[in-house]
Coordinates of C-alpha atoms and ligand atoms in Angstrom, one line a residue:
M79 CA 146.9 -20.4 138.9
P80 CA 146.3 -23.6 138.0
A81 CA 145.5 -25.1 134.6
P82 CA 141.7 -26.0 134.5
V83 CA 141.5 -30.0 134.0
I84 CA 140.2 -32.1 132.2
R85 CA 139.2 -36.0 133.4
L86 CA 140.3 -39.1 131.7
G87 CA 139.2 -42.4 132.2
L88 CA 141.1 -45.5 130.4
I89 CA 139.6 -48.8 129.6
G90 CA 142.1 -51.4 129.3
H91 CA 145.6 -51.7 130.0
G92 CA 147.0 -53.9 128.1
T93 CA 150.1 -53.4 125.0
V94 CA 147.8 -50.5 124.0
G95 CA 146.0 -49.1 126.6
S96 CA 149.4 -48.8 128.5
A97 CA 151.5 -47.2 126.1
F98 CA 149.3 -44.8 126.3
A99 CA 148.6 -44.2 129.9
T100 CA 153.0 -43.7 129.8
A101 CA 152.7 -41.5 126.6
L102 CA 150.2 -38.9 128.4
R103 CA 152.6 -39.5 131.7
Q104 CA 155.3 -38.0 129.4
R105 CA 153.7 -35.3 127.7
A106 CA 151.2 -34.2 130.5
D107 CA 153.8 -31.3 131.0
A108 CA 154.3 -30.2 127.2
I109 CA 150.9 -30.7 126.9
E110 CA 150.0 -28.3 129.5
R111 CA 151.7 -25.7 127.6
S112 CA 150.4 -25.8 124.3
L113 CA 146.8 -26.5 125.1
G114 CA 146.6 -24.5 128.4
V115 CA 145.2 -27.7 130.0
R116 CA 145.9 -30.4 132.1
L117 CA 145.0 -33.6 131.1
H118 CA 144.8 -36.0 134.4
L119 CA 144.1 -40.1 134.5
A120 CA 141.6 -40.4 136.7
R121 CA 140.3 -43.6 136.4
V122 CA 141.2 -47.8 134.3
A123 CA 139.0 -50.0 134.1
V124 CA 141.3 -53.9 133.5
R125 CA 140.3 -57.3 134.1
Q126 CA 142.4 -57.7 137.1
P127 CA 142.8 -54.7 139.1
A128 CA 145.6 -55.7 141.3
K129 CA 147.6 -56.8 138.5
H130 CA 147.9 -53.0 137.5
R131 CA 148.2 -50.6 140.7
T132 CA 151.5 -50.9 141.4
R133 CA 152.1 -49.1 137.7
L134 CA 148.9 -47.1 138.3
H135 CA 149.9 -45.0 141.0
G136 CA 147.4 -42.1 142.2
V137 CA 144.9 -43.2 139.6
V138 CA 141.6 -45.2 140.8
V139 CA 141.5 -48.7 139.3
T140 CA 138.7 -51.1 139.0
D141 CA 137.3 -54.2 137.1
D142 CA 133.3 -52.1 136.4
A143 CA 134.3 -49.9 133.1
L144 CA 130.4 -49.2 132.4
Q145 CA 130.9 -47.2 135.8
I146 CA 133.5 -44.9 134.0
A147 CA 131.3 -45.0 130.7
D148 CA 128.5 -43.2 133.6
E149 CA 131.0 -41.1 135.4
P150 CA 130.1 -37.9 135.0
S151 CA 133.6 -36.4 136.1
L152 CA 135.8 -38.1 133.3
D153 CA 135.5 -35.7 130.1
I154 CA 137.0 -38.4 127.8
I155 CA 137.4 -41.9 127.6
V156 CA 139.3 -44.0 125.7
E157 CA 138.6 -47.7 125.6
A158 CA 141.4 -49.8 124.4
S159 CA 140.3 -53.3 125.4
G160 CA 139.1 -54.9 122.7
A161 CA 136.4 -56.3 125.5
L162 CA 132.9 -57.5 123.8
G163 CA 130.7 -55.8 126.1
A164 CA 133.0 -51.8 124.6
S165 CA 130.1 -50.5 122.5
H166 CA 128.0 -50.4 124.8
W167 CA 130.2 -48.5 127.1
L168 CA 131.3 -46.3 124.0
Q169 CA 127.3 -45.3 123.6
R170 CA 126.9 -44.9 127.4
G171 CA 129.8 -42.3 127.8
L172 CA 128.3 -40.7 124.4
D173 CA 124.9 -40.5 126.0
R174 CA 126.2 -38.4 129.2
G175 CA 127.5 -36.0 127.1
A176 CA 131.4 -37.5 127.1
T177 CA 134.1 -37.7 124.0
V178 CA 135.3 -41.4 123.8
V179 CA 138.3 -42.2 122.0
T180 CA 138.7 -46.1 120.3
A181 CA 141.3 -48.1 118.9
N182 CA 138.5 -50.6 119.0
K183 CA 137.4 -51.4 114.7
F184 CA 135.2 -54.4 116.2
A185 CA 133.1 -52.2 119.0
V186 CA 132.3 -49.6 116.6
A187 CA 132.0 -51.4 113.1
A188 CA 129.5 -54.3 114.5
E189 CA 127.0 -51.8 115.7
P190 CA 124.6 -49.8 113.9
A191 CA 124.7 -46.8 115.9
L192 CA 128.7 -45.8 116.4
L193 CA 128.5 -46.7 112.8
T194 CA 126.0 -43.7 111.9
A195 CA 127.4 -40.8 114.2
L196 CA 130.8 -41.8 112.5
A197 CA 128.4 -41.7 109.3
D198 CA 127.0 -38.4 110.6
G199 CA 130.7 -36.9 112.0
E200 CA 129.8 -37.2 115.5
P201 CA 132.9 -35.1 117.4
R202 CA 132.4 -37.2 120.4
L203 CA 133.2 -40.1 119.2
Q204 CA 137.0 -40.6 117.9
I205 CA 138.3 -43.6 116.4
E206 CA 141.7 -43.0 114.3
A207 CA 143.4 -45.8 116.5
A208 CA 141.0 -48.3 115.6
V209 CA 142.2 -47.8 112.1
A210 CA 146.1 -48.4 110.7
A211 CA 147.5 -47.2 114.0
A212 CA 149.8 -44.6 114.1
V213 CA 148.7 -43.8 110.0
P214 CA 146.4 -40.2 110.3
I215 CA 144.3 -41.8 107.7
V216 CA 140.8 -41.1 109.8
R217 CA 141.3 -37.9 110.3
A218 CA 142.7 -37.3 106.9
L219 CA 139.6 -38.5 105.9
R220 CA 137.3 -36.7 108.0
E221 CA 139.6 -33.1 107.6
S222 CA 141.3 -32.6 104.9
L223 CA 139.5 -34.4 102.3
A224 CA 135.5 -33.5 103.4
G225 CA 135.1 -32.0 100.1
E226 CA 136.7 -34.4 98.2
E227 CA 134.8 -37.9 96.2
I228 CA 137.1 -40.8 97.0
L229 CA 136.4 -42.8 94.0
S230 CA 138.0 -45.8 96.0
I231 CA 140.5 -47.3 98.9
R232 CA 142.6 -50.1 99.3
G233 CA 144.8 -50.7 101.7
V234 CA 147.2 -53.3 103.7
L235 CA 145.5 -52.7 107.6
N236 CA 146.3 -55.5 109.6
G237 CA 149.6 -55.8 110.8
T238 CA 149.5 -59.8 112.4
T239 CA 148.6 -61.6 108.4
T240 CA 151.5 -59.3 107.2
C241 CA 154.2 -60.4 109.4
V242 CA 153.6 -63.3 108.8
L243 CA 153.5 -63.3 104.5
S244 CA 156.2 -61.1 105.0
H245 CA 158.3 -63.3 106.9
V246 CA 157.6 -66.8 104.5
E247 CA 158.5 -64.5 102.2
R248 CA 162.1 -64.5 103.5
G249 CA 161.7 -68.5 104.2
A250 CA 160.1 -68.5 108.0
T251 CA 157.6 -70.9 108.6
F252 CA 153.6 -69.7 108.7
A253 CA 153.7 -70.0 112.4
D254 CA 156.5 -69.0 113.3
G255 CA 156.0 -65.8 111.3
L256 CA 152.8 -65.6 113.5
A257 CA 154.8 -66.5 116.8
L258 CA 156.4 -62.9 116.3
A259 CA 153.4 -60.6 115.6
Q260 CA 152.0 -62.2 119.6
Q261 CA 155.4 -61.6 120.9
H262 CA 155.2 -57.9 119.3
G263 CA 151.5 -57.5 120.4
Y264 CA 150.1 -57.0 117.3
A265 CA 148.1 -59.7 116.9
E266 CA 144.6 -59.9 118.5
E267 CA 143.9 -61.9 121.8
N268 CA 142.5 -64.0 119.3
A269 CA 144.6 -64.0 116.8
D270 CA 141.9 -65.8 114.5
L271 CA 140.0 -62.5 114.1
D272 CA 143.3 -61.4 112.1
L273 CA 144.5 -64.4 110.2
S274 CA 140.1 -65.0 108.4
G275 CA 140.4 -61.4 107.6
A276 CA 137.9 -60.2 110.0
D277 CA 139.7 -57.3 111.6
A278 CA 141.1 -55.3 107.7
A279 CA 137.1 -56.2 107.1
A280 CA 136.3 -54.2 110.7
K281 CA 138.6 -51.3 109.4
L282 CA 137.6 -51.5 106.0
A283 CA 134.6 -51.0 107.0
L284 CA 134.9 -47.6 109.4
L285 CA 136.7 -46.2 105.8
C286 CA 134.2 -47.5 103.5
T287 CA 131.1 -45.4 106.2
L288 CA 134.3 -42.2 107.1
A289 CA 134.8 -41.8 102.7
W290 CA 131.3 -42.3 101.9
R291 CA 129.4 -41.4 104.4
R292 CA 127.5 -43.7 105.1
P293 CA 126.8 -46.4 107.7
V294 CA 129.5 -49.5 105.8
S295 CA 129.1 -52.0 108.6
L296 CA 132.1 -55.3 109.1
R297 CA 129.1 -57.4 107.7
D298 CA 129.0 -55.6 104.7
V299 CA 133.3 -56.5 104.2
R300 CA 133.5 -60.1 102.0
S301 CA 135.6 -61.2 103.4
G302 CA 138.8 -63.8 103.0
G303 CA 141.6 -64.7 105.4
I304 CA 145.2 -67.0 105.1
T305 CA 146.5 -70.3 106.4
S306 CA 149.6 -72.2 106.3
A307 CA 148.3 -73.2 103.2
I308 CA 149.7 -69.9 101.3
E309 CA 153.0 -70.8 102.2
S310 CA 154.2 -72.5 98.8
H311 CA 151.8 -69.2 97.2
V312 CA 153.5 -66.7 99.1
R313 CA 157.3 -68.0 97.9
E314 CA 156.3 -68.7 94.6
A315 CA 155.3 -65.2 94.0
A316 CA 158.2 -64.3 95.7
R317 CA 160.2 -66.1 92.7
I318 CA 158.2 -63.8 90.6
G319 CA 159.2 -60.7 92.1
Q320 CA 155.2 -60.3 93.6
R321 CA 154.8 -60.0 97.2
V322 CA 150.8 -61.3 98.6
R323 CA 149.5 -58.8 101.4
L324 CA 146.2 -59.7 102.8
V325 CA 144.7 -56.5 100.8
A326 CA 141.6 -54.4 101.6
S327 CA 139.9 -52.8 99.1
A328 CA 135.8 -50.9 98.4
H329 CA 134.7 -48.9 95.9
I330 CA 131.1 -47.1 95.1
D331 CA 128.5 -47.0 92.6
Q332 CA 124.9 -47.4 93.5
T333 CA 126.7 -49.3 96.5
V334 CA 129.5 -49.9 98.8
H335 CA 131.6 -52.8 97.1
A336 CA 133.9 -53.8 99.8
A337 CA 136.0 -57.0 100.2
V338 CA 139.7 -58.2 101.3
R339 CA 141.2 -61.2 100.6
P340 CA 145.0 -61.6 99.8
T341 CA 146.2 -60.2 97.0
A342 CA 149.7 -61.1 94.6
L343 CA 150.8 -57.5 94.5
E344 CA 153.6 -56.1 91.6
A345 CA 156.3 -54.6 93.6
S346 CA 155.9 -51.3 91.8
D347 CA 152.7 -51.5 93.5
P348 CA 152.8 -49.1 96.4
L349 CA 150.8 -51.6 98.3
A350 CA 153.5 -54.2 98.2
T351 CA 156.1 -51.8 100.6
A352 CA 153.7 -52.7 103.2
S353 CA 156.0 -55.5 105.4
D354 CA 156.0 -56.5 109.2
A355 CA 153.0 -54.1 111.1
L356 CA 154.0 -51.7 108.0
N357 CA 150.4 -50.6 106.8
V358 CA 149.7 -49.1 103.7
V359 CA 146.7 -46.3 102.8
E360 CA 145.7 -45.8 99.3
L361 CA 142.3 -43.2 97.8
R362 CA 142.6 -42.4 94.5
T363 CA 140.2 -39.4 94.8
A364 CA 138.3 -36.7 92.1
L365 CA 140.2 -33.8 92.9
A366 CA 143.8 -34.9 94.7
G367 CA 144.1 -37.9 92.4
P368 CA 145.9 -41.0 94.2
L369 CA 147.3 -40.5 97.9
V370 CA 149.4 -42.9 100.2
W371 CA 150.0 -43.3 103.3
S372 CA 151.9 -45.4 104.9
G373 CA 153.8 -45.9 108.9
G374 CA 153.1 -48.3 111.6
G375 CA 150.0 -50.0 111.8
A376 CA 150.3 -52.0 115.4
G377 CA 152.3 -52.4 118.2
G378 CA 151.7 -50.0 121.7
T379 CA 153.4 -46.8 120.6
R380 CA 152.2 -46.8 117.2
T381 CA 148.5 -47.1 118.7
A382 CA 148.6 -44.5 121.8
S383 CA 150.2 -41.9 119.4
A384 CA 146.6 -42.6 117.4
L385 CA 144.7 -41.8 120.7
L386 CA 146.9 -39.3 122.3
G387 CA 145.9 -37.1 119.1
D388 CA 142.8 -37.9 119.5
V389 CA 142.8 -37.1 123.4
I390 CA 144.3 -33.6 122.3
A391 CA 141.5 -33.4 120.0
A392 CA 139.0 -33.7 122.2
A393 CA 140.5 -31.4 124.7
R394 CA 140.8 -28.5 122.3
A395 CA 137.4 -28.1 122.1
L396 CA 136.9 -29.1 125.4
A397 CA 139.5 -26.4 126.9
G398 CA 137.2 -23.2 126.1
T399 CA 134.2 -24.7 127.9
R400 CA 136.8 -25.7 131.1
T401 CA 138.1 -22.3 133.7
T402 CA 137.2 -23.3 137.0
R403 CA 137.4 -27.5 137.4
V404 CA 141.3 -28.4 139.7
A405 CA 142.8 -31.4 139.7
A406 CA 141.6 -33.3 143.0
Ligands
NAP78 N1 148.0 -54.0 119.7 C1 148.0 -53.8 118.7 O1 148.8 -53.5 117.9 C2 146.7 -52.7 118.7 C3 146.7 -51.8 117.3 C4 145.7 -51.2 116.8 C5 144.3 -51.1 117.7 N2 144.1 -52.4 119.2 C6 143.4 -52.4 120.0 O2 143.7 -52.1 121.1 C7 142.5 -52.6 121.8 C8 143.1 -53.4 122.8 O3 143.9 -54.0 122.5 P1 145.5 -54.9 123.5 O4 146.7 -55.6 122.4 O5 146.4 -54.1 124.2 O6 144.8 -55.9 124.7 P2 146.0 -56.6 125.2 O7 147.0 -56.5 125.5 O8 144.7 -57.9 125.7 O9 144.8 -55.6 126.5 C9 142.9 -55.6 126.7 C10 143.4 -54.7 128.5 O10 141.5 -55.0 128.6 C11 141.6 -54.8 129.7 N3 140.0 -55.7 129.5 C12 139.6 -57.0 129.0 N4 138.6 -56.8 128.7 C13 138.0 -56.0 129.7 C14 136.5 -56.2 130.6 N5 135.9 -56.3 130.0 N6 136.6 -54.9 130.8 C15 137.4 -54.1 131.5 N7 138.8 -54.7 130.8 C16 139.0 -55.1 129.6 C17 142.2 -56.0 129.9 O11 143.2 -56.0 131.5 P3 143.9 -57.4 132.8 O12 144.8 -57.0 132.5 O13 143.1 -56.8 133.7 O14 142.9 -58.8 131.9 C18 144.2 -55.2 129.9 O15 144.0 -54.8 129.6 C19 141.8 -54.1 121.0 O16 140.8 -53.2 120.7 C20 142.7 -53.8 119.5 O17 142.2 -54.4 118.5 C21 145.3 -52.8 119.1

């Protein structure tokens, strides 16, 4: 008897979306063996379908993302577009009962209803890929540390600025470091979102929302970024053994205090190990003490890993309810 099928819609097939589609194709048999359900990518939305059809054989490709969000036969919507309308698509998917999985920090961090859902622990909203890509910090906060009191958060969360700063440290120019980050696909379509600190601020807002179970929006984070004027500071810091990184930090008293700013770190600081696209997150907790995670925080495959993990978690939750639907 064929395995029950869980149908996926994907919005975005660029650096992240195409890496996700490839990983899903490669892992589908192994996932079916372990979960007992088949994950089937049924539809993809992009801006220019003609560019993508040859790589998406057997998949319906459209330019209408809202239609994917609304399509009742799709159980899970994976959003990897970075588009302005993404919050609306995610909300529409949730409203009709689908699970939504997103890599898009801005879509959640700037949308009060989605932040509230996240703070309330809505299991159909999955955002592992939106913060530090492959580093499993979202699931750690949601599940492993659910009984903890989180005292503070610090992180180096933006691959583009870390790539720029670590290359400047080694003698490259700011412009060359940025070109490299763009070449690797770490940079946002609009790199100003990385350089201004907005990208790290959105990720920090999501971590604060998860840690303190109250909506903390992008607007609640004070953010500062980097420009080419930082080159001499980075080299001077390197000369005395320090590393400049764009550090996101937050703590709570009556309110949440959250900020992103370039900071000179001692070499012994765990955050100073962040280089290129490596992200580092440090939590101080009441029971477990300090905890540190580090790993690939940007790039197609790193982010696809997190999306796939969220999709499998969603599929596992759906699997018990699915017995008869079979792939077309
Ligand atoms: N790149 C990374 O390292 C990374 C890491 C973590 C999270 N993210 C997040 O992942 C998301 C995607 O990033 P990316 O680097 O993959 O971007 P990208 O390479 O620019 O790809 C964006 C994709 O979305 C499609 N798209 C854009 N607007 C659309 C719309 N209105 N309707 C339908 N499709 C639309 C594009 O279609 P066309 O191809 O037809 O233009 C493209 O396929 C962003 O939210 C980003 O913040 C990225």
